[in-house]
Amino acid sequence: MAEAERIIGTPDTPDAAGDGRERPDADQERVPERPRGRRRIAVLFAVAAFAYLLDLVSKMIVVAKLEHNEPIEIIGDWLRFAAIRNAGAAFGFGEAFTVIFTVIAAAVIVVIARLARKLYSLPWAVALGLLLGGALGNLTDRIFRSPGVFKGAVVDFIAPKHFAVFNLADSAIVCGGILIVILSFRGLDPDGTVHKD
């Protein structure tokens, strides 16, 4: 009986593989990928935090220094800073649907947070970080500014000539969206794989 056990071996013994060496398990084989994934997630949240803080600080300055005052001309009348409260979506669209836009922004944040777990692409991390930071920036206004929770008006102040007034959060969302479209056309997925249709 002992002879039979010695010949067959068990999966836990070093010679179970037949060559006297232990086979690495699946977790050991994936170890190099885990730090890379964590770095991409760190980039996502770093970009999001930068975009969010930049938007937040700019709005605080606009409310304190520019609201109820004359617009500031940056490039003649082609580009001005003018404080405006916007109850609609980006660039002033849909003012009657403030609550809906608030829910959409919250849903976008949840989706990005869930997608972050499968993120292994640096360009996607930057794009999603811009979207997340912009969504958080405008959602903060929706929650904390008047006329009330989930109905708050967003602070806009960048006013190009013949164009809608917007803010840095809107800019981050648009840049992130454009980058996502480019990455999709190039066939790059958030998990780092590349496909060609």
PDB file of C-alpha atoms in Angstrom:
ATOM      1  CA  MET A   1       0.000   0.000   0.000  1.00  0.00           C
ATOM      2  CA  ALA A   2       2.829   2.398   0.887  1.00  0.00           C
ATOM      3  CA  GLU A   3       4.490   1.530  -2.395  1.00  0.00           C
ATOM      4  CA  ALA A   4       1.340   2.429  -4.324  1.00  0.00           C
ATOM      5  CA  GLU A   5       1.053   5.812  -2.546  1.00  0.00           C
ATOM      6  CA  ARG A   6       4.683   6.574  -3.318  1.00  0.00           C
ATOM      7  CA  ILE A   7       4.200   5.848  -7.022  1.00  0.00           C
ATOM      8  CA  ILE A   8       0.901   7.726  -7.462  1.00  0.00           C
ATOM      9  CA  GLY A   9       1.816  10.725  -5.277  1.00  0.00           C
ATOM     10  CA  THR A  10      -0.620  13.377  -4.125  1.00  0.00           C
ATOM     11  CA  PRO A  11      -1.387  16.837  -5.587  1.00  0.00           C
ATOM     12  CA  ASP A  12       0.160  18.498  -2.561  1.00  0.00           C
ATOM     13  CA  THR A  13       3.572  16.868  -2.937  1.00  0.00           C
ATOM     14  CA  PRO A  14       6.328  18.591  -4.939  1.00  0.00           C
ATOM     15  CA  ASP A  15       6.696  15.648  -7.365  1.00  0.00           C
ATOM     16  CA  ALA A  16       2.979  15.537  -8.231  1.00  0.00           C
ATOM     17  CA  ALA A  17       3.781  17.459 -11.409  1.00  0.00           C
ATOM     18  CA  GLY A  18       6.128  14.687 -12.428  1.00  0.00           C
ATOM     19  CA  ASP A  19       9.270  16.794 -12.640  1.00  0.00           C
ATOM     20  CA  GLY A  20      10.055  17.310  -8.966  1.00  0.00           C
ATOM     21  CA  ARG A  21       8.932  20.957  -8.981  1.00  0.00           C
ATOM     22  CA  GLU A  22       5.813  22.636  -7.643  1.00  0.00           C
ATOM     23  CA  ARG A  23       3.527  24.127 -10.234  1.00  0.00           C
ATOM     24  CA  PRO A  24       2.608  27.781  -9.572  1.00  0.00           C
ATOM     25  CA  ASP A  25      -1.064  28.253  -8.908  1.00  0.00           C
ATOM     26  CA  ALA A  26      -3.242  30.690 -10.857  1.00  0.00           C
ATOM     27  CA  ASP A  27      -2.839  33.468  -8.267  1.00  0.00           C
ATOM     28  CA  GLN A  28       0.946  33.318  -8.482  1.00  0.00           C
ATOM     29  CA  GLU A  29       0.806  33.550 -12.288  1.00  0.00           C
ATOM     30  CA  ARG A  30      -1.322  36.727 -12.118  1.00  0.00           C
ATOM     31  CA  VAL A  31       0.782  38.568  -9.533  1.00  0.00           C
ATOM     32  CA  PRO A  32       2.550  40.861 -12.080  1.00  0.00           C
ATOM     33  CA  GLU A  33      -0.823  42.119 -13.399  1.00  0.00           C
ATOM     34  CA  ARG A  34      -2.219  43.234 -10.047  1.00  0.00           C
ATOM     35  CA  PRO A  35       0.144  46.157  -9.349  1.00  0.00           C
ATOM     36  CA  ARG A  36      -0.387  47.352 -12.918  1.00  0.00           C
ATOM     37  CA  GLY A  37      -4.149  47.392 -12.356  1.00  0.00           C
ATOM     38  CA  ARG A  38      -3.747  49.262  -9.090  1.00  0.00           C
ATOM     39  CA  ARG A  39      -1.586  51.886 -10.790  1.00  0.00           C
ATOM     40  CA  ARG A  40      -4.242  52.464 -13.462  1.00  0.00           C
ATOM     41  CA  ILE A  41      -6.910  52.879 -10.775  1.00  0.00           C
ATOM     42  CA  ALA A  42      -4.636  55.315  -8.950  1.00  0.00           C
ATOM     43  CA  VAL A  43      -4.272  57.347 -12.155  1.00  0.00           C
ATOM     44  CA  LEU A  44      -8.060  57.374 -12.614  1.00  0.00           C
ATOM     45  CA  PHE A  45      -8.722  58.743  -9.137  1.00  0.00           C
ATOM     46  CA  ALA A  46      -5.772  61.166  -9.297  1.00  0.00           C
ATOM     47  CA  VAL A  47      -7.098  62.676 -12.550  1.00  0.00           C
ATOM     48  CA  ALA A  48     -10.621  62.752 -11.102  1.00  0.00           C
ATOM     49  CA  ALA A  49      -9.435  64.473  -7.921  1.00  0.00           C
ATOM     50  CA  PHE A  50      -7.449  67.057  -9.905  1.00  0.00           C
ATOM     51  CA  ALA A  51     -10.381  67.850 -12.223  1.00  0.00           C
ATOM     52  CA  TYR A  52     -12.816  67.988  -9.302  1.00  0.00           C
ATOM     53  CA  LEU A  53     -10.658  70.268  -7.134  1.00  0.00           C
ATOM     54  CA  LEU A  54      -9.867  72.585 -10.048  1.00  0.00           C
ATOM     55  CA  ASP A  55     -13.579  72.910 -10.813  1.00  0.00           C
ATOM     56  CA  LEU A  56     -14.494  73.388  -7.145  1.00  0.00           C
ATOM     57  CA  VAL A  57     -11.883  76.091  -6.516  1.00  0.00           C
ATOM     58  CA  SER A  58     -12.758  77.941  -9.729  1.00  0.00           C
ATOM     59  CA  LYS A  59     -16.450  78.031  -8.779  1.00  0.00           C
ATOM     60  CA  MET A  60     -15.667  79.257  -5.267  1.00  0.00           C
ATOM     61  CA  ILE A  61     -13.633  82.120  -6.729  1.00  0.00           C
ATOM     62  CA  VAL A  62     -16.347  82.950  -9.273  1.00  0.00           C
ATOM     63  CA  VAL A  63     -19.092  83.027  -6.628  1.00  0.00           C
ATOM     64  CA  ALA A  64     -16.985  85.154  -4.274  1.00  0.00           C
ATOM     65  CA  LYS A  65     -15.488  87.593  -6.763  1.00  0.00           C
ATOM     66  CA  LEU A  66     -17.509  87.599  -9.970  1.00  0.00           C
ATOM     67  CA  GLU A  67     -21.146  86.866  -9.178  1.00  0.00           C
ATOM     68  CA  HIS A  68     -23.290  90.031  -9.197  1.00  0.00           C
ATOM     69  CA  ASN A  69     -20.423  91.919 -10.844  1.00  0.00           C
ATOM     70  CA  GLU A  70     -19.635  92.871 -14.418  1.00  0.00           C
ATOM     71  CA  PRO A  71     -18.139  90.153 -16.667  1.00  0.00           C
ATOM     72  CA  ILE A  72     -14.382  90.112 -17.096  1.00  0.00           C
ATOM     73  CA  GLU A  73     -13.101  90.280 -20.667  1.00  0.00           C
ATOM     74  CA  ILE A  74     -10.283  87.809 -21.302  1.00  0.00           C
ATOM     75  CA  ILE A  75      -9.943  88.108 -25.096  1.00  0.00           C
ATOM     76  CA  GLY A  76     -11.992  91.150 -25.997  1.00  0.00           C
ATOM     77  CA  ASP A  77     -15.627  90.125 -26.383  1.00  0.00           C
ATOM     78  CA  TRP A  78     -14.585  86.728 -27.804  1.00  0.00           C
ATOM     79  CA  LEU A  79     -13.985  85.196 -24.387  1.00  0.00           C
ATOM     80  CA  ARG A  80     -15.330  86.485 -21.094  1.00  0.00           C
ATOM     81  CA  PHE A  81     -15.793  85.259 -17.540  1.00  0.00           C
ATOM     82  CA  ALA A  82     -19.407  85.808 -16.501  1.00  0.00           C
ATOM     83  CA  ALA A  83     -21.052  84.108 -13.512  1.00  0.00           C
ATOM     84  CA  ILE A  84     -24.285  82.336 -14.426  1.00  0.00           C
ATOM     85  CA  ARG A  85     -26.393  79.812 -12.476  1.00  0.00           C
ATOM     86  CA  ASN A  86     -27.460  76.952 -14.739  1.00  0.00           C
ATOM     87  CA  ALA A  87     -30.254  74.592 -13.667  1.00  0.00           C
ATOM     88  CA  GLY A  88     -29.933  72.467 -16.814  1.00  0.00           C
ATOM     89  CA  ALA A  89     -27.343  70.105 -18.217  1.00  0.00           C
ATOM     90  CA  ALA A  90     -23.981  71.003 -19.703  1.00  0.00           C
ATOM     91  CA  PHE A  91     -24.003  74.225 -21.730  1.00  0.00           C
ATOM     92  CA  GLY A  92     -27.446  75.202 -20.416  1.00  0.00           C
ATOM     93  CA  PHE A  93     -29.598  72.519 -22.036  1.00  0.00           C
ATOM     94  CA  GLY A  94     -32.694  71.074 -20.356  1.00  0.00           C
ATOM     95  CA  GLU A  95     -33.302  73.420 -17.443  1.00  0.00           C
ATOM     96  CA  ALA A  96     -36.623  71.715 -16.672  1.00  0.00           C
ATOM     97  CA  PHE A  97     -34.947  68.374 -15.914  1.00  0.00           C
ATOM     98  CA  THR A  98     -32.518  69.250 -13.115  1.00  0.00           C
ATOM     99  CA  VAL A  99     -33.386  66.230 -10.946  1.00  0.00           C
ATOM    100  CA  ILE A 100     -33.027  63.862 -13.903  1.00  0.00           C
ATOM    101  CA  PHE A 101     -29.579  65.236 -14.707  1.00  0.00           C
ATOM    102  CA  THR A 102     -28.611  64.807 -11.058  1.00  0.00           C
ATOM    103  CA  VAL A 103     -29.618  61.137 -11.150  1.00  0.00           C
ATOM    104  CA  ILE A 104     -27.745  60.624 -14.423  1.00  0.00           C
ATOM    105  CA  ALA A 105     -24.578  62.170 -12.958  1.00  0.00           C
ATOM    106  CA  ALA A 106     -24.811  59.904  -9.907  1.00  0.00           C
ATOM    107  CA  ALA A 107     -25.328  56.862 -12.151  1.00  0.00           C
ATOM    108  CA  VAL A 108     -22.259  57.776 -14.228  1.00  0.00           C
ATOM    109  CA  ILE A 109     -20.151  57.946 -11.068  1.00  0.00           C
ATOM    110  CA  VAL A 110     -21.349  54.489  -9.952  1.00  0.00           C
ATOM    111  CA  VAL A 111     -20.670  52.962 -13.382  1.00  0.00           C
ATOM    112  CA  ILE A 112     -17.145  54.403 -13.502  1.00  0.00           C
ATOM    113  CA  ALA A 113     -16.394  53.148  -9.984  1.00  0.00           C
ATOM    114  CA  ARG A 114     -17.504  49.632 -10.959  1.00  0.00           C
ATOM    115  CA  LEU A 115     -15.570  49.728 -14.225  1.00  0.00           C
ATOM    116  CA  ALA A 116     -12.400  50.739 -12.368  1.00  0.00           C
ATOM    117  CA  ARG A 117     -12.010  47.181 -11.058  1.00  0.00           C
ATOM    118  CA  LYS A 118     -11.347  45.927 -14.602  1.00  0.00           C
ATOM    119  CA  LEU A 119      -9.186  48.857 -15.678  1.00  0.00           C
ATOM    120  CA  TYR A 120      -5.751  48.057 -17.163  1.00  0.00           C
ATOM    121  CA  SER A 121      -5.426  50.841 -19.755  1.00  0.00           C
ATOM    122  CA  LEU A 122      -3.714  54.139 -18.946  1.00  0.00           C
ATOM    123  CA  PRO A 123      -5.559  56.192 -21.617  1.00  0.00           C
ATOM    124  CA  TRP A 124      -8.877  54.812 -20.370  1.00  0.00           C
ATOM    125  CA  ALA A 125      -7.866  55.692 -16.804  1.00  0.00           C
ATOM    126  CA  VAL A 126      -7.296  59.309 -17.866  1.00  0.00           C
ATOM    127  CA  ALA A 127     -10.568  59.459 -19.830  1.00  0.00           C
ATOM    128  CA  LEU A 128     -12.662  57.958 -17.044  1.00  0.00           C
ATOM    129  CA  GLY A 129     -10.896  60.173 -14.501  1.00  0.00           C
ATOM    130  CA  LEU A 130     -11.925  63.270 -16.454  1.00  0.00           C
ATOM    131  CA  LEU A 131     -15.513  62.032 -16.654  1.00  0.00           C
ATOM    132  CA  LEU A 132     -15.578  61.184 -12.958  1.00  0.00           C
ATOM    133  CA  GLY A 133     -14.080  64.506 -11.859  1.00  0.00           C
ATOM    134  CA  GLY A 134     -16.447  66.489 -14.069  1.00  0.00           C
ATOM    135  CA  ALA A 135     -19.503  64.540 -12.956  1.00  0.00           C
ATOM    136  CA  LEU A 136     -18.557  64.987  -9.294  1.00  0.00           C
ATOM    137  CA  GLY A 137     -18.005  68.713  -9.818  1.00  0.00           C
ATOM    138  CA  ASN A 138     -21.454  69.363 -11.239  1.00  0.00           C
ATOM    139  CA  LEU A 139     -23.113  66.876  -8.873  1.00  0.00           C
ATOM    140  CA  THR A 140     -21.696  68.835  -5.927  1.00  0.00           C
ATOM    141  CA  ASP A 141     -23.491  71.921  -7.224  1.00  0.00           C
ATOM    142  CA  ARG A 142     -26.716  69.956  -7.718  1.00  0.00           C
ATOM    143  CA  ILE A 143     -26.651  68.798  -4.113  1.00  0.00           C
ATOM    144  CA  PHE A 144     -25.366  71.814  -2.174  1.00  0.00           C
ATOM    145  CA  ARG A 145     -26.368  74.929  -4.094  1.00  0.00           C
ATOM    146  CA  SER A 146     -29.733  76.686  -4.160  1.00  0.00           C
ATOM    147  CA  PRO A 147     -32.624  76.248  -4.710  1.00  0.00           C
ATOM    148  CA  GLY A 148     -32.297  72.887  -2.930  1.00  0.00           C
ATOM    149  CA  VAL A 149     -30.857  69.383  -2.711  1.00  0.00           C
ATOM    150  CA  PHE A 150     -30.767  67.626  -6.105  1.00  0.00           C
ATOM    151  CA  LYS A 151     -32.187  70.792  -7.684  1.00  0.00           C
ATOM    152  CA  GLY A 152     -29.188  73.072  -7.259  1.00  0.00           C
ATOM    153  CA  ALA A 153     -28.057  75.279 -10.126  1.00  0.00           C
ATOM    154  CA  VAL A 154     -24.556  74.705 -11.480  1.00  0.00           C
ATOM    155  CA  VAL A 155     -22.129  77.648 -11.534  1.00  0.00           C
ATOM    156  CA  ASP A 156     -20.993  78.419 -15.118  1.00  0.00           C
ATOM    157  CA  PHE A 157     -18.592  81.193 -15.992  1.00  0.00           C
ATOM    158  CA  ILE A 158     -16.604  80.527 -19.197  1.00  0.00           C
ATOM    159  CA  ALA A 159     -18.430  82.511 -21.883  1.00  0.00           C
ATOM    160  CA  PRO A 160     -17.083  82.329 -25.452  1.00  0.00           C
ATOM    161  CA  LYS A 161     -18.752  84.547 -28.024  1.00  0.00           C
ATOM    162  CA  HIS A 162     -21.698  82.900 -29.836  1.00  0.00           C
ATOM    163  CA  PHE A 163     -21.514  79.840 -27.568  1.00  0.00           C
ATOM    164  CA  ALA A 164     -23.102  78.588 -24.366  1.00  0.00           C
ATOM    165  CA  VAL A 165     -21.572  79.432 -20.991  1.00  0.00           C
ATOM    166  CA  PHE A 166     -19.870  76.461 -19.289  1.00  0.00           C
ATOM    167  CA  ASN A 167     -17.461  75.534 -16.501  1.00  0.00           C
ATOM    168  CA  LEU A 168     -14.365  73.396 -15.977  1.00  0.00           C
ATOM    169  CA  ALA A 169     -16.442  70.344 -15.025  1.00  0.00           C
ATOM    170  CA  ASP A 170     -18.215  70.538 -18.395  1.00  0.00           C
ATOM    171  CA  SER A 171     -14.819  70.809 -20.091  1.00  0.00           C
ATOM    172  CA  ALA A 172     -13.526  67.727 -18.272  1.00  0.00           C
ATOM    173  CA  ILE A 173     -16.628  65.723 -19.236  1.00  0.00           C
ATOM    174  CA  VAL A 174     -16.351  66.729 -22.897  1.00  0.00           C
ATOM    175  CA  CYS A 175     -12.601  65.986 -23.046  1.00  0.00           C
ATOM    176  CA  GLY A 176     -13.127  62.623 -21.359  1.00  0.00           C
ATOM    177  CA  GLY A 177     -15.942  61.775 -23.778  1.00  0.00           C
ATOM    178  CA  ILE A 178     -13.863  62.714 -26.821  1.00  0.00           C
ATOM    179  CA  LEU A 179     -10.968  60.599 -25.566  1.00  0.00           C
ATOM    180  CA  ILE A 180     -13.296  57.611 -25.031  1.00  0.00           C
ATOM    181  CA  VAL A 181     -14.585  57.932 -28.609  1.00  0.00           C
ATOM    182  CA  ILE A 182     -11.015  58.009 -29.934  1.00  0.00           C
ATOM    183  CA  LEU A 183     -10.004  54.973 -27.864  1.00  0.00           C
ATOM    184  CA  SER A 184     -13.100  53.079 -29.025  1.00  0.00           C
ATOM    185  CA  PHE A 185     -12.357  53.821 -32.682  1.00  0.00           C
ATOM    186  CA  ARG A 186      -8.795  52.606 -32.157  1.00  0.00           C
ATOM    187  CA  GLY A 187     -10.123  49.360 -30.675  1.00  0.00           C
ATOM    188  CA  LEU A 188      -8.614  49.800 -27.205  1.00  0.00           C
ATOM    189  CA  ASP A 189     -10.747  48.380 -24.390  1.00  0.00           C
ATOM    190  CA  PRO A 190     -10.592  49.444 -20.717  1.00  0.00           C
ATOM    191  CA  ASP A 191      -8.992  46.105 -19.790  1.00  0.00           C
ATOM    192  CA  GLY A 192      -6.047  46.882 -22.060  1.00  0.00           C
ATOM    193  CA  THR A 193      -6.950  44.514 -24.886  1.00  0.00           C
ATOM    194  CA  VAL A 194      -6.977  45.721 -28.499  1.00  0.00           C
ATOM    195  CA  HIS A 195      -9.531  44.496 -31.004  1.00  0.00           C
ATOM    196  CA  LYS A 196     -10.019  45.297 -34.682  1.00  0.00           C
ATOM    197  CA  ASP A 197     -13.431  45.030 -36.332  1.00  0.00           C
TER     198      ASP A 197
END
